[in-house]
């Protein structure tokens, strides 16, 4: 007996180990297929997300193994009510997926996961962080979890603290205050384990005996950056390190950008503590805005290039100027939802703007302002944030929604 | 022959000197009466402003000299179409004015003005800064001018740079950059000659051979603060020092607050460079917002108490976060009005909120948001700014417009 040509015994025992419970054969097949897909697709592959949600991972993987033509994928998707993709979309998708199909490599990744006591989480699990579902078709297919279940649960009361690798003493100081202050107020701290602001956010949370969660852009078996090996080891001990990529995956530029969407989606709110004019943390900010997550930025001296990105977020992208942990906590108060200020119940600007945009007809900012009932300035700043996130693009004749 | 019991010859020669042109007897009487009123009323006295606009200064002064009862004032005002004041308003007004009527003191003030080559400006003068008329009933009755006519004219392309007396090295540095940078871009610099930020704004403008204008809270013959004697003397040489109070008037707390309205009204835009949580410069910011003048604030380290007021303006009062002279200049671009961004042509939020408020029926912020079509957050921040300016007040059952 085999599963996709692999020895059933080993696949079953490995999947049982990484899932942490007894599984019947159908479940082993489905979960192994999903684990395989998490290595075939690049993070944020929308066609894969939709098709696997509609067909199940096992049936989709079987079709890939059997080399089905794009027409089959189109018909199978339409039959399940997924009709937003064209034949061309599937032609491109199969071209992306097929060359990366390697079931033995997938088995190696699961073996490595089992060796490092890494758990495999899928959206149907009780432990799955619901906040990630707000990513829709861009939600991860699965998560590889190295660390405690409680830390994964703490995502529902977490803050994302992000910023530049090239942090200043000022940036590290305010990050320490922010992280410790938010831990004191009952929040967990999410970040990306990079040097600079990210590292300080994790460290201060650990020092305050808080829960901290790191999202990596590669596999959780290989800590990146290597200089944060000791820090990530400590995070695993009391918190958790998560990735949507299987063990052995290398971080790439694309994966860093996509990892940022998980950081923005996982937290209740995102705060940028220090960021240069073109810092990658502005991309996380753009994701947060796209998801209608509250976004804060900490100002700094205007004479410091390391704060220019924060000022840009406040000036051009309507980020809230936050100067201490109390003001940060106001972005996403814990506790009685009736006490949450009215503003967070208003329909988010990003959603209104996306609804008013077309993928094909460019529309001017003035037109978007009219359609949404927003002021021109508000429409422009929301479009700017969505552009940072890659969700919209400006063409010669106006703005369009990007087909991702 | 006398003018209000004073020797006609001296009054005529003094008024000719301070006005700088030949005058007929009616003009001498009217201008001397207005100069006298500028010493009788406190800055911003709305009843005086309306009545003197309707009756002329000479007729109003004659009525005060002849001790007319409140009923006479009410009837005289109504006859000229001024019907917004009650008998009680005039009772209170006459009680304020009568004890301060001293024509010989007024003559002393004009004598002092002539001695210091101080000019007397009234709203009908070609040189009168039109921007002050936006203050409506709160516009000054007159201005006492010590310095150049060209500097008064430069108010039509000026920026108000204000901030705390207790400035830090950072605050002084950014003020120097702002003032010099705006001078380079063709703006004149308006401020209040106080220690700290104000002084640096004037000094940097002088050092850049720019035009600078200081509004004082007392008479222009007595420089305040005395430690800025040399600075104010230099401002008089190439710029101008202005006050709505006659020579000899002492600065008081009320007069400082009212002087701030002139600084906010005179400039095209106001920028707060450094300000503590309760700095007086927040009052200037409130005036600017009330007048729908663009308002900017420069962020600083969140660890510096001297920047807390700036962050408060950005956070709570929708001030634009500005980090360099280019961004400041964007608040009020010089040149072709067609190039001015759309936002500055939108109907200002402060005006919309004031129109939606009543003096008698308190209205909740939600109600104001509905009436103006603004979001609740925008309505609340605008109400907050108007409260700083003293234009609105929050009662138990909601917000009211204050009768000033």
mmCIF file of N, CA and C in Angstrom, chain B residues 157-220:
data_model
loop_
_atom_site.group_PDB
_atom_site.id
_atom_site.type_symbol
_atom_site.label_atom_id
_atom_site.label_comp_id
_atom_site.label_asym_id
_atom_site.label_seq_id
_atom_site.Cartn_x
_atom_site.Cartn_y
_atom_site.Cartn_z
ATOM 1 N N UNK B 157 1.915 86.305 2.460
ATOM 2 C CA UNK B 157 2.633 85.078 2.080
ATOM 3 C C UNK B 157 3.459 84.602 3.273
ATOM 4 N N UNK B 158 2.835 84.587 4.443
ATOM 5 C CA UNK B 158 3.580 84.276 5.670
ATOM 6 C C UNK B 158 3.147 82.959 6.303
ATOM 7 N N UNK B 159 4.058 82.409 7.064
ATOM 8 C CA UNK B 159 3.823 81.191 7.834
ATOM 9 C C UNK B 159 3.961 81.536 9.305
ATOM 10 N N UNK B 160 3.059 81.062 10.136
ATOM 11 C CA UNK B 160 3.212 81.227 11.576
ATOM 12 C C UNK B 160 3.980 80.024 12.118
ATOM 13 N N UNK B 161 5.118 80.280 12.743
ATOM 14 C CA UNK B 161 5.906 79.220 13.391
ATOM 15 C C UNK B 161 5.860 79.470 14.890
ATOM 16 N N UNK B 162 5.275 78.555 15.627
ATOM 17 C CA UNK B 162 5.108 78.782 17.064
ATOM 18 C C UNK B 162 5.517 77.547 17.851
ATOM 19 N N UNK B 163 5.694 77.737 19.147
ATOM 20 C CA UNK B 163 6.083 76.611 19.989
ATOM 21 C C UNK B 163 6.372 77.075 21.396
ATOM 22 N N UNK B 164 6.876 76.142 22.168
ATOM 23 C CA UNK B 164 7.034 76.362 23.601
ATOM 24 C C UNK B 164 8.202 77.291 23.913
ATOM 25 N N UNK B 165 8.084 77.989 25.031
ATOM 26 C CA UNK B 165 9.220 78.776 25.537
ATOM 27 C C UNK B 165 10.331 77.818 25.959
ATOM 28 N N UNK B 166 9.942 76.728 26.651
ATOM 29 C CA UNK B 166 10.939 75.770 27.137
ATOM 30 C C UNK B 166 11.344 74.825 26.010
ATOM 31 N N UNK B 167 12.031 75.361 25.020
ATOM 32 C CA UNK B 167 12.431 74.553 23.860
ATOM 33 C C UNK B 167 13.689 73.751 24.182
ATOM 34 N N UNK B 168 13.837 72.618 23.505
ATOM 35 C CA UNK B 168 15.069 71.827 23.634
ATOM 36 C C UNK B 168 16.012 72.191 22.482
ATOM 37 N N UNK B 169 17.206 71.640 22.520
ATOM 38 C CA UNK B 169 18.143 71.840 21.418
ATOM 39 C C UNK B 169 17.545 71.320 20.114
ATOM 40 N N UNK B 170 16.857 70.183 20.200
ATOM 41 C CA UNK B 170 16.192 69.615 19.019
ATOM 42 C C UNK B 170 15.160 70.597 18.459
ATOM 43 N N UNK B 171 14.325 71.146 19.360
ATOM 44 C CA UNK B 171 13.284 72.082 18.940
ATOM 45 C C UNK B 171 13.881 73.316 18.283
ATOM 46 N N UNK B 172 14.958 73.829 18.866
ATOM 47 C CA UNK B 172 15.581 75.015 18.276
ATOM 48 C C UNK B 172 16.186 74.686 16.915
ATOM 49 N N UNK B 173 16.775 73.497 16.803
ATOM 50 C CA UNK B 173 17.378 73.092 15.532
ATOM 51 C C UNK B 173 16.316 72.995 14.421
ATOM 52 N N UNK B 174 15.214 72.310 14.719
ATOM 53 C CA UNK B 174 14.205 72.139 13.655
ATOM 54 C C UNK B 174 13.508 73.463 13.348
ATOM 55 N N UNK B 175 13.415 74.353 14.344
ATOM 56 C CA UNK B 175 12.810 75.659 14.092
ATOM 57 C C UNK B 175 13.701 76.480 13.162
ATOM 58 N N UNK B 176 15.005 76.387 13.395
ATOM 59 C CA UNK B 176 15.947 77.102 12.541
ATOM 60 C C UNK B 176 15.818 76.597 11.107
ATOM 61 N N UNK B 177 15.782 75.278 10.948
ATOM 62 C CA UNK B 177 15.650 74.684 9.606
ATOM 63 C C UNK B 177 14.339 75.111 8.948
ATOM 64 N N UNK B 178 13.270 75.102 9.743
ATOM 65 C CA UNK B 178 11.941 75.428 9.211
ATOM 66 C C UNK B 178 11.899 76.884 8.773
ATOM 67 N N UNK B 179 12.366 77.765 9.648
ATOM 68 C CA UNK B 179 12.280 79.186 9.359
ATOM 69 C C UNK B 179 13.143 79.544 8.153
ATOM 70 N N UNK B 180 14.393 79.073 8.154
ATOM 71 C CA UNK B 180 15.293 79.374 7.038
ATOM 72 C C UNK B 180 14.754 78.756 5.747
ATOM 73 N N UNK B 181 14.240 77.527 5.843
ATOM 74 C CA UNK B 181 13.730 76.837 4.658
ATOM 75 C C UNK B 181 12.504 77.526 4.079
ATOM 76 N N UNK B 182 11.628 78.026 4.932
ATOM 77 C CA UNK B 182 10.434 78.711 4.436
ATOM 78 C C UNK B 182 10.808 80.080 3.858
ATOM 79 N N UNK B 183 11.774 80.757 4.478
ATOM 80 C CA UNK B 183 12.260 82.028 3.915
ATOM 81 C C UNK B 183 12.817 81.775 2.513
ATOM 82 N N UNK B 184 13.614 80.703 2.358
ATOM 83 C CA UNK B 184 14.174 80.371 1.040
ATOM 84 C C UNK B 184 13.074 80.135 0.013
ATOM 85 N N UNK B 185 11.935 79.653 0.454
ATOM 86 C CA UNK B 185 10.834 79.368 -0.463
ATOM 87 C C UNK B 185 9.912 80.568 -0.650
ATOM 88 N N UNK B 186 10.314 81.738 -0.089
ATOM 89 C CA UNK B 186 9.575 82.969 -0.364
ATOM 90 C C UNK B 186 8.547 83.364 0.676
ATOM 91 N N UNK B 187 8.526 82.672 1.815
ATOM 92 C CA UNK B 187 7.548 83.021 2.852
ATOM 93 C C UNK B 187 8.146 83.994 3.865
ATOM 94 N N UNK B 188 7.296 84.799 4.486
ATOM 95 C CA UNK B 188 7.680 85.572 5.662
ATOM 96 C C UNK B 188 7.324 84.738 6.891
ATOM 97 N N UNK B 189 7.978 85.040 8.014
ATOM 98 C CA UNK B 189 7.791 84.238 9.231
ATOM 99 C C UNK B 189 7.115 85.073 10.311
ATOM 100 N N UNK B 190 5.961 84.605 10.771
ATOM 101 C CA UNK B 190 5.205 85.267 11.835
ATOM 102 C C UNK B 190 5.406 84.485 13.125
ATOM 103 N N UNK B 191 5.624 85.191 14.243
ATOM 104 C CA UNK B 191 5.644 84.508 15.529
ATOM 105 C C UNK B 191 5.389 85.511 16.641
ATOM 106 N N UNK B 192 5.593 85.073 17.874
ATOM 107 C CA UNK B 192 5.177 85.881 19.014
ATOM 108 C C UNK B 192 6.307 86.432 19.869
ATOM 109 N N UNK B 193 7.541 86.299 19.391
ATOM 110 C CA UNK B 193 8.703 86.913 20.060
ATOM 111 C C UNK B 193 8.974 86.355 21.455
ATOM 112 N N UNK B 194 8.353 85.236 21.806
ATOM 113 C CA UNK B 194 8.624 84.659 23.128
ATOM 114 C C UNK B 194 9.988 83.977 23.120
ATOM 115 N N UNK B 195 10.467 83.597 24.300
ATOM 116 C CA UNK B 195 11.686 82.800 24.382
ATOM 117 C C UNK B 195 11.450 81.451 23.707
ATOM 118 N N UNK B 196 12.525 80.743 23.434
ATOM 119 C CA UNK B 196 12.373 79.383 22.893
ATOM 120 C C UNK B 196 12.092 79.395 21.405
ATOM 121 N N UNK B 197 11.051 78.634 20.995
ATOM 122 C CA UNK B 197 10.761 78.435 19.573
ATOM 123 C C UNK B 197 10.497 79.755 18.845
ATOM 124 N N UNK B 198 9.650 80.627 19.428
ATOM 125 C CA UNK B 198 9.310 81.893 18.768
ATOM 126 C C UNK B 198 10.571 82.684 18.428
ATOM 127 N N UNK B 199 11.433 82.847 19.445
ATOM 128 C CA UNK B 199 12.648 83.635 19.255
ATOM 129 C C UNK B 199 13.514 83.044 18.148
ATOM 130 N N UNK B 200 13.648 81.705 18.149
ATOM 131 C CA UNK B 200 14.472 81.062 17.128
ATOM 132 C C UNK B 200 13.861 81.244 15.739
ATOM 133 N N UNK B 201 12.538 81.214 15.644
ATOM 134 C CA UNK B 201 11.879 81.399 14.345
ATOM 135 C C UNK B 201 12.220 82.785 13.783
ATOM 136 N N UNK B 202 12.115 83.815 14.640
ATOM 137 C CA UNK B 202 12.457 85.175 14.186
ATOM 138 C C UNK B 202 13.930 85.267 13.814
ATOM 139 N N UNK B 203 14.796 84.725 14.700
ATOM 140 C CA UNK B 203 16.241 84.862 14.516
ATOM 141 C C UNK B 203 16.702 84.208 13.218
ATOM 142 N N UNK B 204 16.186 82.994 12.961
ATOM 143 C CA UNK B 204 16.616 82.281 11.752
ATOM 144 C C UNK B 204 16.116 83.011 10.509
ATOM 145 N N UNK B 205 14.936 83.624 10.591
ATOM 146 C CA UNK B 205 14.429 84.385 9.444
ATOM 147 C C UNK B 205 15.332 85.588 9.186
ATOM 148 N N UNK B 206 15.716 86.277 10.263
ATOM 149 C CA UNK B 206 16.614 87.436 10.107
ATOM 150 C C UNK B 206 17.949 86.989 9.521
ATOM 151 N N UNK B 207 18.473 85.854 10.042
ATOM 152 C CA UNK B 207 19.778 85.374 9.579
ATOM 153 C C UNK B 207 19.723 84.999 8.104
ATOM 154 N N UNK B 208 18.548 84.588 7.611
ATOM 155 C CA UNK B 208 18.400 84.227 6.197
ATOM 156 C C UNK B 208 17.978 85.435 5.367
ATOM 157 N N UNK B 209 18.058 86.630 5.936
ATOM 158 C CA UNK B 209 17.619 87.865 5.269
ATOM 159 C C UNK B 209 16.163 87.766 4.834
ATOM 160 N N UNK B 210 15.362 87.109 5.646
ATOM 161 C CA UNK B 210 13.938 87.012 5.353
ATOM 162 C C UNK B 210 13.174 88.103 6.085
ATOM 163 N N UNK B 211 11.866 88.136 5.828
ATOM 164 C CA UNK B 211 11.005 89.096 6.503
ATOM 165 C C UNK B 211 10.366 88.400 7.693
ATOM 166 N N UNK B 212 10.387 89.065 8.842
ATOM 167 C CA UNK B 212 9.745 88.442 9.991
ATOM 168 C C UNK B 212 8.867 89.446 10.721
ATOM 169 N N UNK B 213 7.768 88.933 11.257
ATOM 170 C CA UNK B 213 6.729 89.760 11.861
ATOM 171 C C UNK B 213 6.442 89.223 13.256
ATOM 172 N N UNK B 214 6.505 90.102 14.271
ATOM 173 C CA UNK B 214 6.210 89.676 15.642
ATOM 174 C C UNK B 214 4.920 90.343 16.111
ATOM 175 N N UNK B 215 3.993 89.551 16.615
ATOM 176 C CA UNK B 215 2.790 90.114 17.246
ATOM 177 C C UNK B 215 3.003 90.098 18.756
ATOM 178 N N UNK B 216 2.845 91.270 19.387
ATOM 179 C CA UNK B 216 3.025 91.359 20.836
ATOM 180 C C UNK B 216 1.679 91.395 21.550
ATOM 181 N N UNK B 217 1.700 90.986 22.821
ATOM 182 C CA UNK B 217 0.472 90.994 23.636
ATOM 183 C C UNK B 217 0.307 92.314 24.388
ATOM 184 N N UNK B 218 1.298 93.188 24.333
ATOM 185 C CA UNK B 218 1.197 94.515 24.947
ATOM 186 C C UNK B 218 1.580 95.567 23.929
ATOM 187 N N UNK B 219 1.819 96.796 24.380
ATOM 188 C CA UNK B 219 2.168 97.882 23.467
ATOM 189 C C UNK B 219 3.505 97.650 22.787
ATOM 190 N N UNK B 220 3.643 98.191 21.548
ATOM 191 C CA UNK B 220 4.885 97.961 20.795
ATOM 192 C C UNK B 220 6.017 98.873 21.278
#
